[in-house]
Structure formats: C-alpha cells, structure tokens
Tab-separated table of C-alpha atoms in Angstrom:
chain	number	residue	atom	x	y	z
A	215	MET	CA	78.258	72.111	133.222
A	216	LEU	CA	76.243	74.811	134.969
A	217	GLU	CA	75.557	77.964	132.992
A	218	GLU	CA	77.543	80.953	134.197
A	219	THR	CA	75.630	83.681	135.965
A	220	PHE	CA	75.922	87.350	135.088
A	221	ASP	CA	77.961	87.918	138.248
A	222	ASP	CA	80.338	85.078	137.314
A	223	VAL	CA	81.011	86.574	133.895
A	224	ARG	CA	81.390	90.077	135.277
A	225	SER	CA	83.860	88.911	137.923
A	226	TRP	CA	85.856	86.980	135.309
A	227	GLN	CA	85.993	89.975	132.975
A	228	GLN	CA	86.901	92.467	135.702
A	229	ASP	CA	89.713	90.207	136.890
A	230	LEU	CA	91.160	90.005	133.377
A	231	ARG	CA	90.729	93.726	132.725
A	232	ALA	CA	92.709	94.490	135.882
A	233	GLN	CA	95.678	92.623	134.390
A	234	PHE	CA	96.237	95.272	131.688
A	235	PRO	CA	98.379	98.085	133.124
A	236	ILE	CA	97.743	100.511	130.274
A	237	VAL	CA	93.983	100.100	130.686
A	238	THR	CA	93.909	100.556	134.439
A	239	ALA	CA	96.340	103.495	134.254
A	240	HIS	CA	93.977	105.490	132.010
A	241	PRO	CA	90.442	105.194	133.395
A	242	ASP	CA	89.414	108.289	131.428
A	243	LEU	CA	90.263	106.631	128.083
A	244	THR	CA	88.576	103.728	126.309
A	245	TYR	CA	90.651	101.719	123.840
A	246	LEU	CA	88.482	100.469	120.956
A	247	ASP	CA	91.121	99.598	118.350
A	248	SER	CA	92.093	96.021	119.188
A	249	ALA	CA	91.777	94.906	115.563
A	250	ALA	CA	94.815	97.102	114.886
A	251	THR	CA	96.745	95.863	117.920
A	252	SER	CA	95.753	94.443	121.271
A	253	GLN	CA	96.861	95.684	124.651
A	254	LYS	CA	99.254	93.497	126.667
A	255	PRO	CA	98.544	91.824	130.014
A	256	ARG	CA	100.999	92.037	132.872
A	257	ALA	CA	101.992	88.373	132.400
A	258	VAL	CA	103.329	89.144	128.918
A	259	LEU	CA	105.177	92.269	130.015
A	260	ASP	CA	106.704	90.407	132.958
A	261	ALA	CA	107.785	87.485	130.782
A	262	VAL	CA	109.610	89.812	128.393
A	263	GLY	CA	111.210	91.778	131.239
A	264	THR	CA	112.388	88.597	132.919
A	265	TYR	CA	113.834	87.244	129.684
A	266	LEU	CA	115.671	90.464	128.814
A	267	THR	CA	117.140	90.796	132.301
A	268	THR	CA	118.092	87.166	132.937
A	269	SER	CA	118.878	85.260	129.739
A	270	ASN	CA	118.833	87.560	126.701
A	271	ALA	CA	120.968	86.030	123.931
A	272	ASN	CA	120.752	84.930	120.314
A	273	ALA	CA	119.007	81.690	119.433
A	274	GLY	CA	120.726	78.716	117.826
A	275	ARG	CA	124.111	80.418	117.804
A	276	GLY	CA	125.798	79.668	121.112
A	277	THR	CA	126.576	76.908	123.591
A	278	TYR	CA	126.469	78.924	126.796
A	279	PRO	CA	123.416	78.816	129.113
A	280	TRP	CA	121.776	82.083	128.038
A	281	ALA	CA	121.925	81.100	124.365
A	282	ASN	CA	120.683	77.604	125.156
A	283	ARG	CA	117.803	79.028	127.177
A	284	THR	CA	116.835	81.400	124.347
A	285	THR	CA	116.893	78.565	121.818
A	286	GLU	CA	114.758	76.499	124.165
A	287	LEU	CA	112.197	79.309	124.533
A	288	VAL	CA	111.937	79.727	120.752
A	289	GLU	CA	111.286	75.996	120.338
A	290	GLN	CA	108.777	76.062	123.198
A	291	ALA	CA	106.939	78.888	121.451
A	292	ARG	CA	106.879	76.916	118.212
A	293	GLU	CA	105.270	73.970	119.946
A	294	ARG	CA	102.923	76.276	121.891
A	295	VAL	CA	101.600	77.709	118.624
A	296	LYS	CA	100.771	74.203	117.434
A	297	GLU	CA	99.114	73.343	120.728
A	298	PHE	CA	97.142	76.601	120.830
A	299	LEU	CA	95.834	75.936	117.305
A	300	GLY	CA	94.834	72.393	118.236
A	301	ASP	CA	97.241	70.850	115.736
A	302	PRO	CA	96.334	67.139	115.501
A	303	HIS	CA	99.678	66.182	113.923
A	304	PRO	CA	102.374	68.490	115.343
A	305	ASP	CA	105.108	66.149	114.127
A	306	ARG	CA	104.169	66.931	110.515
A	307	SER	CA	103.510	70.657	110.714
A	308	THR	CA	105.825	73.664	110.581
A	309	VAL	CA	105.763	76.954	112.481
A	310	HIS	CA	107.760	79.851	111.062
A	311	PHE	CA	108.004	83.091	113.030
A	312	THR	CA	107.546	86.391	111.218
A	313	SER	CA	107.022	90.073	112.002
A	314	GLY	CA	103.262	89.701	111.551
A	315	THR	CA	100.511	88.603	109.195
A	316	THR	CA	101.733	90.642	106.234
A	317	GLU	CA	105.207	89.130	106.272
A	318	GLY	CA	103.705	85.719	106.936
A	319	LEU	CA	101.480	85.871	103.865
A	320	ARG	CA	104.425	87.088	101.779
A	321	THR	CA	106.456	84.135	103.068
A	322	VAL	CA	103.791	81.708	101.865
A	323	ALA	CA	103.508	83.555	98.559
A	324	ARG	CA	107.208	83.890	97.730
A	325	ASP	CA	108.735	80.821	99.338
A	326	TRP	CA	105.996	78.237	98.949
A	327	LEU	CA	103.533	79.299	96.247
A	328	VAL	CA	105.936	80.568	93.579
A	329	PRO	CA	107.918	77.293	93.372
A	330	TYR	CA	104.662	75.311	93.523
A	331	LEU	CA	102.897	76.850	90.531
A	332	ALA	CA	103.343	76.059	86.850
A	333	ASP	CA	102.372	77.794	83.627
A	334	GLY	CA	98.602	77.814	83.195
A	335	ASP	CA	97.790	77.286	86.871
A	336	GLU	CA	95.203	79.441	88.596
A	337	ILE	CA	94.792	80.802	92.123
A	338	LEU	CA	91.753	82.300	93.863
A	339	VAL	CA	92.355	85.180	96.261
A	340	PRO	CA	90.255	87.846	98.062
A	341	PHE	CA	89.884	91.216	96.349
A	342	ALA	CA	87.650	92.730	99.050
A	343	ASP	CA	89.508	91.845	102.270
A	344	HIS	CA	92.641	93.364	103.824
A	345	ARG	CA	95.229	94.436	101.257
A	346	ALA	CA	97.778	92.282	103.084
A	347	ASN	CA	95.822	89.249	101.829
A	348	LEU	CA	95.887	90.419	98.221
A	349	GLU	CA	99.203	92.102	97.467
A	350	PRO	CA	101.401	89.045	98.241
A	351	TRP	CA	99.529	86.920	95.708
A	352	LEU	CA	99.759	89.634	93.050
A	353	GLU	CA	103.469	89.876	93.829
A	354	ALA	CA	103.782	86.121	93.343
A	355	ARG	CA	102.145	86.452	89.943
A	356	ARG	CA	104.641	89.170	88.965
A	357	LEU	CA	107.592	87.066	90.107
A	358	LEU	CA	106.334	84.133	88.061
A	359	ALA	CA	105.713	86.353	85.035
A	360	ASP	CA	109.352	87.508	85.216
A	361	ARG	CA	110.290	83.842	84.837
A	362	GLY	CA	107.963	83.370	81.880
A	363	VAL	CA	105.326	81.525	83.907
A	364	ASP	CA	101.761	82.729	83.309
A	365	VAL	CA	99.440	82.172	86.274
A	366	GLY	CA	95.833	83.299	86.493
A	367	VAL	CA	94.670	85.225	89.547
A	368	ARG	CA	90.914	85.328	90.111
A	369	GLY	CA	88.968	87.095	92.835
A	370	LEU	CA	86.998	85.110	95.368
A	371	PRO	CA	83.320	85.895	94.782
A	372	HIS	CA	81.760	87.687	97.708
A	373	GLN	CA	78.517	89.278	98.811
A	374	ALA	CA	78.775	93.060	98.672
A	375	SER	CA	76.575	93.697	101.707
A	376	SER	CA	78.389	91.429	104.152
A	377	GLY	CA	81.768	90.640	102.587
A	378	ASP	CA	81.014	86.929	103.072
A	379	TYR	CA	82.311	84.625	100.357
A	380	ASP	CA	79.795	83.347	97.828
A	381	HIS	CA	80.626	79.670	98.042
A	382	ARG	CA	78.043	78.705	95.432
A	383	ALA	CA	79.624	80.965	92.822
A	384	LEU	CA	83.045	79.795	93.945
A	385	ALA	CA	82.221	76.162	93.200
A	386	ASP	CA	81.566	77.137	89.571
A	387	MET	CA	84.951	78.892	89.338
A	388	VAL	CA	87.043	75.934	90.466
A	389	GLY	CA	88.676	74.063	87.616
A	390	PRO	CA	91.337	71.402	87.025
A	391	ARG	CA	94.104	74.032	87.150
A	392	THR	CA	92.961	75.640	90.425
A	393	ARG	CA	96.002	75.191	92.640
A	394	PHE	CA	95.546	77.503	95.633
A	395	VAL	CA	93.027	79.597	97.575
A	396	ALA	CA	93.772	82.483	99.949
A	397	ALA	CA	91.013	83.433	102.368
A	398	THR	CA	90.235	85.425	105.501
A	399	HIS	CA	88.896	83.935	108.720
A	400	VAL	CA	87.226	87.027	110.237
A	401	HIS	CA	86.766	90.132	108.096
A	402	HIS	CA	88.688	93.132	109.432
A	403	VAL	CA	85.946	95.604	108.420
A	404	TYR	CA	82.683	93.693	108.787
A	405	GLY	CA	83.717	91.446	111.667
A	406	GLY	CA	81.942	88.437	110.228
A	407	ASP	CA	83.082	84.830	110.213
A	408	MET	CA	83.891	84.104	106.553
A	409	ASN	CA	82.679	80.493	106.716
A	410	VAL	CA	85.896	78.845	105.620
A	411	HIS	CA	84.289	75.400	105.863
A	412	ARG	CA	82.161	76.354	102.854
A	413	LEU	CA	85.308	77.174	100.896
A	414	ARG	CA	86.714	73.705	101.484
A	415	ALA	CA	83.454	72.158	100.347
A	416	ALA	CA	83.486	74.350	97.224
A	417	VAL	CA	87.105	73.831	96.136
A	418	GLY	CA	87.364	70.157	97.006
A	419	PRO	CA	89.737	68.128	99.175
A	420	ASP	CA	92.985	68.673	97.280
A	421	VAL	CA	93.396	72.453	96.881
A	422	PRO	CA	95.599	74.139	99.529
A	423	ILE	CA	93.951	76.980	101.452
A	424	CYS	CA	95.892	79.758	103.206
A	425	LEU	CA	94.014	81.485	106.006
A	426	ASP	CA	94.579	85.056	107.142
A	427	ALA	CA	93.763	84.656	110.835
A	428	ALA	CA	94.854	88.117	111.983
A	429	GLN	CA	91.398	88.859	113.429
A	430	SER	CA	90.691	85.412	114.827
A	431	VAL	CA	93.767	84.043	116.641
A	432	GLY	CA	93.612	85.515	120.130
A	433	HIS	CA	90.027	86.636	119.653
A	434	LEU	CA	88.171	83.331	119.288
A	435	PRO	CA	89.012	79.617	119.223
A	436	VAL	CA	90.992	78.584	116.138
A	437	ARG	CA	91.300	74.794	115.944
A	438	VAL	CA	92.972	73.340	112.863
A	439	GLY	CA	91.987	69.850	113.972
A	440	ASP	CA	88.335	70.774	113.481
A	441	PRO	CA	87.001	69.429	110.141
A	442	ASP	CA	85.406	72.846	109.578
A	443	LEU	CA	88.870	74.431	109.541
A	444	ASP	CA	90.603	72.156	107.061
A	445	VAL	CA	93.186	74.700	105.897
A	446	ASP	CA	96.858	74.338	105.052
A	447	PHE	CA	98.264	77.598	106.409
A	448	VAL	CA	97.211	79.751	109.357
A	449	VAL	CA	98.938	83.132	109.385
A	450	PHE	CA	98.516	85.560	112.269
A	451	SER	CA	100.007	88.546	114.049
A	452	GLY	CA	101.188	88.091	117.616
A	453	HIS	CA	100.630	91.767	118.389
A	454	LYS	CA	96.894	91.334	117.775
A	455	ALA	CA	96.968	88.388	120.198
A	456	MET	CA	98.438	90.092	123.296
A	457	ALA	CA	102.100	89.704	122.241
A	458	LEU	CA	104.605	92.434	121.340
A	459	PRO	CA	104.628	94.317	118.015
A	460	GLY	CA	106.755	92.834	115.261
A	461	THR	CA	105.683	89.293	116.135
A	462	GLY	CA	103.706	86.753	114.139
A	463	ALA	CA	103.699	83.205	112.857
A	464	VAL	CA	102.879	80.937	109.933
A	465	TRP	CA	101.549	77.496	110.775
A	466	ALA	CA	101.761	75.039	107.852
A	467	ARG	CA	99.994	71.681	107.819
A	468	ASN	CA	102.365	70.256	105.147
A	469	THR	CA	99.953	67.680	103.728
A	470	ARG	CA	98.992	69.325	100.425
A	471	GLY	CA	101.882	70.452	98.247
A	472	PRO	CA	105.492	70.792	99.411
A	473	VAL	CA	106.659	71.350	102.977
A	474	LEU	CA	107.025	75.024	103.895
A	475	ARG	CA	110.741	75.856	103.953
A	476	PRO	CA	111.332	79.613	103.926
A	477	GLU	CA	114.145	80.502	101.556
A	478	GLY	CA	117.259	82.470	102.312
A	479	TRP	CA	119.473	82.779	105.353
A	480	GLN	CA	117.436	82.923	108.539
A	481	GLY	CA	118.964	85.699	110.614
A	482	THR	CA	118.432	86.591	114.239
A	483	PRO	CA	114.828	85.969	115.270
A	484	ASN	CA	112.812	88.458	117.285
A	485	THR	CA	113.560	86.584	120.481
A	486	ALA	CA	111.814	89.015	122.843
A	487	GLY	CA	108.766	89.016	120.581
A	488	ILE	CA	108.700	85.225	120.446
A	489	VAL	CA	108.980	85.072	124.239
A	490	SER	CA	106.047	87.484	124.431
A	491	LEU	CA	104.028	85.284	122.069
A	492	LEU	CA	104.696	82.238	124.212
A	493	ALA	CA	103.474	84.117	127.291
A	494	ALA	CA	100.493	85.580	125.411
A	495	LEU	CA	99.271	82.195	124.214
A	496	ASP	CA	99.624	80.830	127.739
A	497	TRP	CA	97.610	83.783	129.070
A	498	LEU	CA	94.919	83.429	126.409
A	499	GLY	CA	94.691	79.706	126.972
A	500	GLU	CA	94.116	80.236	130.687
A	501	ALA	CA	91.614	83.050	130.112
A	502	GLY	CA	89.666	80.867	127.686
A	503	PRO	CA	89.310	81.727	123.967
A	504	GLU	CA	85.692	80.563	124.004
A	505	ARG	CA	84.811	82.894	126.888
A	506	ILE	CA	86.701	85.781	125.272
A	507	ALA	CA	84.864	85.229	121.986
A	508	ARG	CA	81.506	85.132	123.741
A	509	HIS	CA	82.251	88.332	125.637
A	510	VAL	CA	83.384	90.392	122.651
A	511	THR	CA	80.571	89.067	120.470
A	512	GLU	CA	78.037	90.166	123.077
A	513	LEU	CA	79.653	93.605	123.229
A	514	ALA	CA	79.547	93.896	119.434
A	515	THR	CA	75.893	92.847	119.429
A	516	ARG	CA	75.168	95.485	122.080
A	517	LEU	CA	76.807	98.153	119.945
A	518	THR	CA	75.235	97.119	116.627
A	519	ASP	CA	71.836	96.915	118.262
A	520	GLY	CA	72.281	100.385	119.778
A	521	LEU	CA	73.424	101.902	116.474
A	522	HIS	CA	70.561	100.228	114.661
A	523	ARG	CA	68.073	101.725	117.093
A	524	LEU	CA	69.568	105.199	116.628
A	525	GLY	CA	68.630	104.848	112.986
A	526	PHE	CA	70.892	107.370	111.299
A	527	TYR	CA	74.212	105.489	111.191
A	528	GLU	CA	75.152	103.264	108.265
A	529	ILE	CA	76.439	100.017	109.734
A	530	LEU	CA	78.686	98.095	107.388
A	531	GLY	CA	78.362	94.341	107.093
A	532	CYS	CA	75.631	91.758	107.235
A	533	PRO	CA	72.336	93.636	107.751
A	534	ALA	CA	70.697	90.579	109.347
A	535	SER	CA	73.054	90.739	112.317
A	536	LEU	CA	72.218	94.257	113.429
A	537	ALA	CA	69.690	93.638	116.178
A	538	ALA	CA	70.234	91.738	119.414
A	539	ASP	CA	67.006	89.799	118.790
A	540	SER	CA	68.090	88.756	115.277
A	541	ALA	CA	67.279	85.149	114.408
A	542	LEU	CA	70.630	84.815	112.671
A	543	PRO	CA	72.801	82.090	114.248
A	544	SER	CA	75.298	83.403	116.770
A	545	SER	CA	78.187	82.100	114.656
A	546	GLN	CA	77.307	84.774	112.121
A	547	ARG	CA	77.428	87.673	114.546
A	548	ARG	CA	80.228	90.224	114.539
A	549	HIS	CA	83.328	88.919	116.260
A	550	GLY	CA	84.225	92.066	118.160
A	551	ILE	CA	84.312	94.420	115.149
A	552	VAL	CA	81.645	97.014	114.308
A	553	THR	CA	82.195	99.497	111.476
A	554	PHE	CA	79.886	102.397	110.657
A	555	ARG	CA	79.492	105.816	109.020
A	556	HIS	CA	77.664	108.983	110.016
A	557	PRO	CA	75.524	110.515	107.229
A	558	GLY	CA	76.985	113.988	107.647
A	559	ILE	CA	80.254	113.789	109.565
A	560	PRO	CA	83.358	112.547	107.710
A	561	SER	CA	84.889	109.510	109.355
A	562	ASP	CA	88.185	111.149	110.275
A	563	ASP	CA	86.318	114.035	111.901
A	564	LEU	CA	84.122	111.583	113.777
A	565	GLY	CA	87.259	109.853	115.014
A	566	PHE	CA	88.564	113.129	116.438
A	567	ILE	CA	85.186	113.866	118.042
A	568	LEU	CA	85.122	110.467	119.707
A	569	TYR	CA	88.648	110.903	121.017
A	570	SER	CA	87.623	114.225	122.556
A	571	HIS	CA	85.190	112.121	124.592
A	572	GLY	CA	87.870	109.584	125.507
A	573	PHE	CA	87.252	106.919	122.839
A	574	MET	CA	90.112	105.638	120.677
A	575	VAL	CA	88.810	104.156	117.413
A	576	ARG	CA	90.113	103.552	113.897
A	577	ALA	CA	88.812	106.081	111.370
A	578	ASP	CA	89.987	105.748	107.749
A	579	SER	CA	89.703	103.352	104.790
A	580	LEU	CA	90.874	100.403	106.961
A	581	CYS	CA	93.307	99.048	104.331
A	582	GLN	CA	90.436	97.303	102.544
A	583	ALA	CA	91.321	96.136	99.057
A	584	GLY	CA	89.075	97.356	96.275
A	585	THR	CA	88.070	100.569	98.046
A	586	ASP	CA	89.096	104.154	97.522
A	587	ASP	CA	91.203	105.744	100.250
A	588	GLU	CA	88.487	108.365	100.662
A	589	GLU	CA	85.861	105.728	101.501
A	590	GLY	CA	86.432	106.118	105.202
A	591	SER	CA	84.532	104.610	108.085
A	592	VAL	CA	84.818	104.318	111.849
A	593	ARG	CA	85.746	100.919	113.230
A	594	VAL	CA	85.199	99.895	116.829
A	595	SER	CA	87.098	96.725	117.670
A	596	LEU	CA	86.786	95.090	121.049
A	597	HIS	CA	88.625	92.727	123.341
A	598	VAL	CA	88.282	91.157	126.740
A	599	TYR	CA	89.252	94.376	128.566
A	600	ASN	CA	86.231	96.245	127.175
A	601	THR	CA	82.954	96.520	129.102
A	602	ASP	CA	79.217	97.027	128.678
A	603	GLU	CA	79.565	100.415	130.360
A	604	GLU	CA	82.054	101.573	127.722
A	605	ILE	CA	79.690	100.563	124.930
A	606	ASP	CA	76.806	102.379	126.579
A	607	ARG	CA	78.871	105.556	127.017
A	608	LEU	CA	79.937	105.365	123.371
A	609	LEU	CA	76.308	105.058	122.263
A	610	THR	CA	75.384	108.060	124.392
A	611	VAL	CA	78.006	110.173	122.621
A	612	LEU	CA	77.019	108.882	119.181
A	613	SER	CA	73.337	109.540	119.848
A	614	ALA	CA	74.079	113.239	120.440
A	615	LEU	CA	75.586	113.620	116.954
A	616	GLU	CA	72.378	113.261	114.938
C-alpha cells in the first residue's frame, strides 16, 4: 500500500470536516472539547431526522410497520456495535444500550458484579482516572456490605507522572481472591494509552476486566478480537463517538463469569439515540478509525511540542512524549488529549481568555478521582474536524500569555 501524501491526508481531512454543520457554520470558533462530547456529522443528523419523520415508534412493543422498523434498527445497532468492535464471537456476546459510560459502568457494577462476588473477594479499580470509573465500584461495595458481604476494594497502582498503570506492582497485588479489575483505555486527562495488555498479563487469564472506553471508541481502533485487548466488558458513550447525547453501550464478552443480564424492567430505549449510534458507527467505519487516530495523535504531538518549546506551561502526563522528535513509540503518544497549566493564570481564567480568542476548551478539575476540585487544568481534546492551523493559532495565543 502506497504511503499517503500530505495532500491526500489534507484532502481527506477537509472533506470530513466539511460534513460537520456546526463546525462549518462557525468559522470564527474552534471546538477543542471533544473528550467531553464530539460534534455530529451530517450523516448522523440526517439519519435521526429521517427516523423521527418516517418511522418513529417504540421498540419491541408493537406489530405495525413503524414499531417493527424501530425494533429492527435497535437490533441492527446492537450487531453494528459488535462489528465495529471487531467481536470475534458475536453469537456469544451481549450489547446493552445505556445513556453513556457512567450508566454503563453502573450497570456492570450493580447487575453483574454484585451478584458475582462473595465474602472475602477482592476487586482492583482505578483511583486516579475518571470518577465514573471509581464510584460504581465503591457503590457495589456498599451494596454488598448492606447484605453482610465484605469485599475488598484496592486501587490499581499507577505512575504519578503519566497516570499509566504500574503493571509490575499490580502483579504483586493479585491474589487467589482477586475477582475483577476495572481499567481505563485512554486516560481522560493525560491522553495516554493505558496499556491494557499489560494488565491482562499481570492479573492472569481468568480475572474479568471491565474497560472504560469513553476516550477510545470513536477516536481510535478498538478491536476486542485483538489478543492485546482481552477484556470482558467495553463500556463507551455514543455522544463521544459522533452520536447523540444520552447514548452509550456496554459490550460483554460473556466468557468469564456469568452472562450480563441487566436487572429490572427494561423500559423504552432511547430509540433516536440508538439510531444515531448506528449511523455514527457507520460514518466512523467509512472515515477510518486508524486514519482518525493518526490525525488526532499528530495534532496532539504538534500541540505538546509547541507547549514544550514555549517552556513556561506545565504539561500533564508522560514527560517523555512532549516533543515531536521523542524516541518514545507512537503508541505511547497522546491520543488527541493535551492537558496543561499556566504558572500564573488560574485554569478557569485561562479558559475564559482562550474563549475570547475563539477557542472552546475544558478548564476545571476534569472529574479526575483523587484530586481536589481546585486542582484545575486546561484540557484540549481533538477530533477529525480539527486542523494544524487551529493548533498553530492556539499556540500563538498561548505564547502571548507568558
């Protein structure tokens, strides 16, 4: 396969950028908060509009054509999730739709983990990632304690400078009563790949692993058939992957422990959201997750390199990945997320300053577990609609704030 030229990549990116109405309608604004939610391409908006104006109905509750069509779309979306994740055994797996990653993790915690654990068991969970990947497991412990079941909850060891898991220390923590591990695929603050394959090697072949993939699905290839991604649950938010807000999914492999069967009466699903997810995964598949990942990683490298050269910003995350000429393998670079602090300007003030120049960024504590709410930072998170020119303009503004 011939290597793509600069012009090829630029043409590809410009074509995709033009498919986002909100981006093209506001040329004076630059959206840099895709880790919070992504913008939506025209194909997704059209799919939802067509559904709502031609066959809107409830799913699984009627025998007339609109209801049948809605049920069919929901099932198509379920199978599309499996296909998009490269599920090698779709006949064994389960896909459960949720409102997003937070509800998805709570579903695994309450409906799968709580019945699975026994007195004296132990789970390993992240205490330095997004709070959504900590609170559900603490809630599960409380629910079990109310039933007289004592379960140990231990924090995944991690490296303070990069957030990456310390797999060597983890191997020493695993014992005969270790029953479950919760982990993050891409860190929402540092942007680094958390090397999940090392977790599997550390905990062994039998311990179920639940993966928070909120910052990876839709941003880079996520293939559960890959031996390096031998996890049992993949939980993600559709709204971070080009779909509508209030949309997400849990994929369960169902080979370690019981089959995922969410408890309680399953009410009306978010049919419009599920339709949007189906369209979003189709769009992403056609655009190419590998190409998207390469583009946003190059943008993040451009930004980290520029900040590093300015010299007065504190860049959070792995210090070895700061410069574009770093010898660190590309798999360790920031996957479209760059977080930093100014030595003299509070993060919320810096966020307002940047918006006055047309840049929309996240500026607060970023919902990171184990940090004080006052430990703010500015996060730039990128997607396929962002450009080199936007990064260069941002660096020009930041350079004037010394």
